[in-house]
Structures are given as C-alpha cells and as structure tokens.
C-alpha cells in the first residue's frame, strides 16, 4: 500500500497556521473543514475572487466559527460528522508543555496541574495545527512561542489528535 501524498495537506495546514498566527497567541481551539478548492468554486462561484486557486486539487480551509472545544476536546471531536463534500479537517490549538523530567511533579488534580504547568518557568508554549484527509493523509505543523520563526512539521506530530480528527470523517455520525 502506498502512502498518501501529503503535499496539499501540508500547504493547507501552513496556510491555517499563518491565518491563526496573525491573531497572536492565547486563542481557543479552532476547527476547519478542508475542501478541494475547485469543488468549492464550482458550488460557490461568487468566491472566485476571494479564494486563491492554484493547482486543481488545492485545499481551501473553511473555519467553523461555531466550534467550541469545551472541557474535553476529544469528546467534542467525537460528536462531529463531516458530509462527504468535506475532504478533510484540521484543528489549530495551543498547549503548554513541561520537560518530561518534571512529569512526576505535576499534580493529579486537573485544575492544580493546569496551574502548575502555567506557572512553571520551564513551560513551553506551542501552537499545533493538525489535519487529516479522507485518503488517509495526516500531518501536523507546530510553532513554539519561544522560536516563532520556525514552523516544525511531521506526519505523526500529534498522532492521537490526528486519530480523533479522522473519526469525524467516518461514514456515519458519532
């Protein structure tokens, strides 16, 4: 079995990250439908002057303005179903991390753990944008607040999040 081509997915994720970055840090999770640009312009020709259209299979990200992650992002994603016209989806979110050597110091209580991580001087803030397509392609990009010039990326950057996004593309609603 051949691996799916992620070129157009990576391009869409980089565009999403630039869009989100333009609004700074400390943003809520943001969800995007990914549709083939040529299909979008066929259905919505009035968008032709507003949507860049390069290659025929390029993807356009459509932000879901009513998305709210709530307290359990994975539970929220499990409740989402995309129609067949949506070729993929992506999510942009920010997280704070500590070095693994500090794991044993993090309190078990979720509220206390959050306070601990957010107040710790070794905290690293990161924005990730993870996306998946119906053909199996997945990728993630990340930007550290401490190194904003670099955009990191990998197919398995946040595999659990990619898996959760993939369930939203399944044939039947959750």
mmCIF file of C-alpha atoms in Angstrom:
data_model
loop_
_atom_site.group_PDB
_atom_site.id
_atom_site.type_symbol
_atom_site.label_atom_id
_atom_site.label_comp_id
_atom_site.label_asym_id
_atom_site.label_seq_id
_atom_site.Cartn_x
_atom_site.Cartn_y
_atom_site.Cartn_z
ATOM 1 C CA UNK A 1 0.000 0.000 0.000
ATOM 2 C CA UNK A 2 1.393 3.396 -0.956
ATOM 3 C CA UNK A 3 1.429 6.328 1.410
ATOM 4 C CA UNK A 4 -0.962 9.170 0.573
ATOM 5 C CA UNK A 5 0.581 12.352 -0.829
ATOM 6 C CA UNK A 6 0.509 14.978 1.911
ATOM 7 C CA UNK A 7 1.720 17.924 -0.208
ATOM 8 C CA UNK A 8 -1.620 19.686 -0.472
ATOM 9 C CA UNK A 9 -2.478 18.933 3.154
ATOM 10 C CA UNK A 10 0.815 20.432 4.354
ATOM 11 C CA UNK A 11 0.158 23.540 2.242
ATOM 12 C CA UNK A 12 -3.329 23.920 3.757
ATOM 13 C CA UNK A 13 -2.001 23.472 7.305
ATOM 14 C CA UNK A 14 0.715 26.072 6.733
ATOM 15 C CA UNK A 15 -1.962 28.494 5.469
ATOM 16 C CA UNK A 16 -4.116 27.805 8.527
ATOM 17 C CA UNK A 17 -1.163 28.353 10.844
ATOM 18 C CA UNK A 18 -0.354 31.694 9.150
ATOM 19 C CA UNK A 19 -4.009 32.729 9.449
ATOM 20 C CA UNK A 20 -4.182 31.808 13.132
ATOM 21 C CA UNK A 21 -0.745 33.296 13.899
ATOM 22 C CA UNK A 22 -1.844 36.646 12.509
ATOM 23 C CA UNK A 23 -4.161 36.925 15.507
ATOM 24 C CA UNK A 24 -1.472 36.240 18.094
ATOM 25 C CA UNK A 25 -1.333 33.768 20.958
ATOM 26 C CA UNK A 26 -3.807 32.723 23.653
ATOM 27 C CA UNK A 27 -6.553 31.659 21.275
ATOM 28 C CA UNK A 28 -9.119 28.922 21.720
ATOM 29 C CA UNK A 29 -9.034 25.770 19.601
ATOM 30 C CA UNK A 30 -10.196 26.458 16.041
ATOM 31 C CA UNK A 31 -11.661 23.841 13.698
ATOM 32 C CA UNK A 32 -11.516 23.906 9.885
ATOM 33 C CA UNK A 33 -13.192 21.911 7.129
ATOM 34 C CA UNK A 34 -10.881 21.183 4.197
ATOM 35 C CA UNK A 35 -12.468 21.163 0.764
ATOM 36 C CA UNK A 36 -10.982 20.917 -2.689
ATOM 37 C CA UNK A 37 -10.811 24.483 -3.959
ATOM 38 C CA UNK A 38 -12.086 23.622 -7.448
ATOM 39 C CA UNK A 39 -15.140 21.899 -5.929
ATOM 40 C CA UNK A 40 -15.775 24.884 -3.661
ATOM 41 C CA UNK A 41 -15.609 27.309 -6.569
ATOM 42 C CA UNK A 42 -17.973 25.132 -8.614
ATOM 43 C CA UNK A 43 -20.512 25.218 -5.791
ATOM 44 C CA UNK A 44 -19.838 28.847 -4.802
ATOM 45 C CA UNK A 45 -18.643 30.709 -7.943
ATOM 46 C CA UNK A 46 -19.078 34.078 -6.205
ATOM 47 C CA UNK A 47 -15.979 33.193 -4.131
ATOM 48 C CA UNK A 48 -13.718 33.066 -7.208
ATOM 49 C CA UNK A 49 -12.181 36.489 -6.492
ATOM 50 C CA UNK A 50 -11.740 35.792 -2.762
ATOM 51 C CA UNK A 51 -10.293 32.270 -2.768
ATOM 52 C CA UNK A 52 -6.808 31.641 -4.158
ATOM 53 C CA UNK A 53 -6.933 28.799 -6.646
ATOM 54 C CA UNK A 54 -3.614 27.387 -7.778
ATOM 55 C CA UNK A 55 -3.444 23.685 -8.514
ATOM 56 C CA UNK A 56 -6.696 21.888 -9.360
ATOM 57 C CA UNK A 57 -6.561 19.729 -6.222
ATOM 58 C CA UNK A 58 -5.550 22.508 -3.793
ATOM 59 C CA UNK A 59 -7.435 22.616 -0.490
ATOM 60 C CA UNK A 60 -9.314 25.537 0.995
ATOM 61 C CA UNK A 61 -9.788 25.716 4.758
ATOM 62 C CA UNK A 62 -13.197 26.863 5.972
ATOM 63 C CA UNK A 63 -13.233 27.845 9.628
ATOM 64 C CA UNK A 64 -16.116 26.527 11.709
ATOM 65 C CA UNK A 65 -16.994 29.690 13.612
ATOM 66 C CA UNK A 66 -19.405 27.910 15.951
ATOM 67 C CA UNK A 67 -16.804 25.387 17.182
ATOM 68 C CA UNK A 68 -16.163 25.353 20.918
ATOM 69 C CA UNK A 69 -13.873 22.641 22.252
ATOM 70 C CA UNK A 70 -15.414 22.619 25.706
ATOM 71 C CA UNK A 71 -13.690 20.860 28.581
ATOM 72 C CA UNK A 72 -12.944 17.626 26.689
ATOM 73 C CA UNK A 73 -11.637 18.230 23.170
ATOM 74 C CA UNK A 74 -11.630 14.545 22.236
ATOM 75 C CA UNK A 75 -15.218 14.094 23.379
ATOM 76 C CA UNK A 76 -16.222 17.170 21.388
ATOM 77 C CA UNK A 77 -14.490 15.901 18.248
ATOM 78 C CA UNK A 78 -16.220 12.534 18.651
ATOM 79 C CA UNK A 79 -19.549 14.352 18.270
ATOM 80 C CA UNK A 80 -18.676 15.882 14.889
ATOM 81 C CA UNK A 81 -19.569 14.439 11.493
ATOM 82 C CA UNK A 82 -18.492 15.930 8.168
ATOM 83 C CA UNK A 83 -20.543 15.411 4.998
ATOM 84 C CA UNK A 84 -18.861 13.710 2.011
ATOM 85 C CA UNK A 85 -18.211 17.093 0.360
ATOM 86 C CA UNK A 86 -15.613 17.785 3.085
ATOM 87 C CA UNK A 87 -12.380 16.118 2.068
ATOM 88 C CA UNK A 88 -10.621 16.578 5.378
ATOM 89 C CA UNK A 89 -10.400 18.646 8.515
ATOM 90 C CA UNK A 90 -7.852 20.412 10.654
ATOM 91 C CA UNK A 91 -7.631 21.877 14.107
ATOM 92 C CA UNK A 92 -5.407 24.625 15.468
ATOM 93 C CA UNK A 93 -4.791 24.709 19.190
ATOM 94 C CA UNK A 94 -2.297 25.879 21.747
ATOM 95 C CA UNK A 95 -0.809 23.863 24.536
ATOM 96 C CA UNK A 96 1.797 24.346 27.256
ATOM 97 C CA UNK A 97 4.331 21.611 27.908
ATOM 98 C CA UNK A 98 6.959 20.897 30.515
ATOM 99 C CA UNK A 99 10.098 18.788 30.083
ATOM 100 C CA UNK A 100 9.350 15.073 30.689
ATOM 101 C CA UNK A 101 11.641 15.015 33.738
ATOM 102 C CA UNK A 102 9.011 17.144 35.547
ATOM 103 C CA UNK A 103 6.113 14.708 34.936
ATOM 104 C CA UNK A 104 6.285 13.282 38.452
ATOM 105 C CA UNK A 105 5.885 16.788 39.934
ATOM 106 C CA UNK A 106 2.636 17.572 38.113
ATOM 107 C CA UNK A 107 -0.380 17.271 40.443
ATOM 108 C CA UNK A 108 -3.033 14.687 39.565
ATOM 109 C CA UNK A 109 -5.915 17.115 40.049
ATOM 110 C CA UNK A 110 -6.545 18.659 36.579
ATOM 111 C CA UNK A 111 -7.051 22.210 37.879
ATOM 112 C CA UNK A 112 -3.937 22.076 40.040
ATOM 113 C CA UNK A 113 -1.985 20.505 37.179
ATOM 114 C CA UNK A 114 -3.010 23.360 34.888
ATOM 115 C CA UNK A 115 -1.962 25.942 37.474
ATOM 116 C CA UNK A 116 1.354 24.138 37.993
ATOM 117 C CA UNK A 117 2.171 23.960 34.280
ATOM 118 C CA UNK A 118 1.104 27.534 33.528
ATOM 119 C CA UNK A 119 3.195 28.956 36.395
ATOM 120 C CA UNK A 120 6.309 26.854 35.781
ATOM 121 C CA UNK A 121 9.354 28.754 34.447
ATOM 122 C CA UNK A 122 10.300 25.842 32.146
ATOM 123 C CA UNK A 123 6.927 25.851 30.391
ATOM 124 C CA UNK A 124 6.996 25.759 26.588
ATOM 125 C CA UNK A 125 4.016 27.170 24.704
ATOM 126 C CA UNK A 126 3.275 25.671 21.307
ATOM 127 C CA UNK A 127 0.604 26.074 18.641
ATOM 128 C CA UNK A 128 -0.133 22.949 16.638
ATOM 129 C CA UNK A 129 -2.223 22.612 13.519
ATOM 130 C CA UNK A 130 -3.091 19.012 12.746
ATOM 131 C CA UNK A 131 -5.047 17.835 9.729
ATOM 132 C CA UNK A 132 -6.295 14.650 8.112
ATOM 133 C CA UNK A 133 -7.825 13.777 4.753
ATOM 134 C CA UNK A 134 -10.243 11.036 3.773
ATOM 135 C CA UNK A 135 -7.493 9.331 1.728
ATOM 136 C CA UNK A 136 -5.556 8.677 4.959
ATOM 137 C CA UNK A 137 -3.086 11.565 4.713
ATOM 138 C CA UNK A 138 -2.255 13.213 8.022
ATOM 139 C CA UNK A 139 0.223 15.865 9.055
ATOM 140 C CA UNK A 140 0.881 18.413 11.743
ATOM 141 C CA UNK A 141 2.754 21.669 11.978
ATOM 142 C CA UNK A 142 3.860 23.445 15.137
ATOM 143 C CA UNK A 143 5.264 26.791 16.168
ATOM 144 C CA UNK A 144 6.893 27.470 19.531
ATOM 145 C CA UNK A 145 6.220 30.845 21.119
ATOM 146 C CA UNK A 146 9.915 30.927 22.031
ATOM 147 C CA UNK A 147 11.001 30.377 18.409
ATOM 148 C CA UNK A 148 8.341 31.978 16.197
ATOM 149 C CA UNK A 149 10.473 31.985 13.028
ATOM 150 C CA UNK A 150 10.443 28.196 12.670
ATOM 151 C CA UNK A 151 7.491 26.086 11.595
ATOM 152 C CA UNK A 152 8.066 22.455 12.523
ATOM 153 C CA UNK A 153 6.194 19.618 10.870
ATOM 154 C CA UNK A 154 5.772 15.860 10.713
ATOM 155 C CA UNK A 155 3.146 13.322 9.659
ATOM 156 C CA UNK A 156 2.978 11.940 13.202
ATOM 157 C CA UNK A 157 3.405 15.186 15.128
ATOM 158 C CA UNK A 158 0.305 14.630 17.325
ATOM 159 C CA UNK A 159 -0.974 11.157 16.387
ATOM 160 C CA UNK A 160 -3.766 10.995 18.974
ATOM 161 C CA UNK A 161 -5.220 14.261 17.730
ATOM 162 C CA UNK A 162 -4.979 13.075 14.111
ATOM 163 C CA UNK A 163 -6.851 9.900 15.099
ATOM 164 C CA UNK A 164 -9.582 11.952 16.781
ATOM 165 C CA UNK A 165 -9.928 14.133 13.680
ATOM 166 C CA UNK A 166 -10.091 11.047 11.462
ATOM 167 C CA UNK A 167 -13.157 9.777 13.351
ATOM 168 C CA UNK A 168 -15.015 12.929 12.270
ATOM 169 C CA UNK A 169 -14.617 11.776 8.658
ATOM 170 C CA UNK A 170 -16.128 8.338 9.170
ATOM 171 C CA UNK A 171 -19.172 7.386 7.115
ATOM 172 C CA UNK A 172 -21.683 7.573 9.931
ATOM 173 C CA UNK A 173 -22.237 10.253 12.548
ATOM 174 C CA UNK A 174 -20.928 9.580 16.058
#
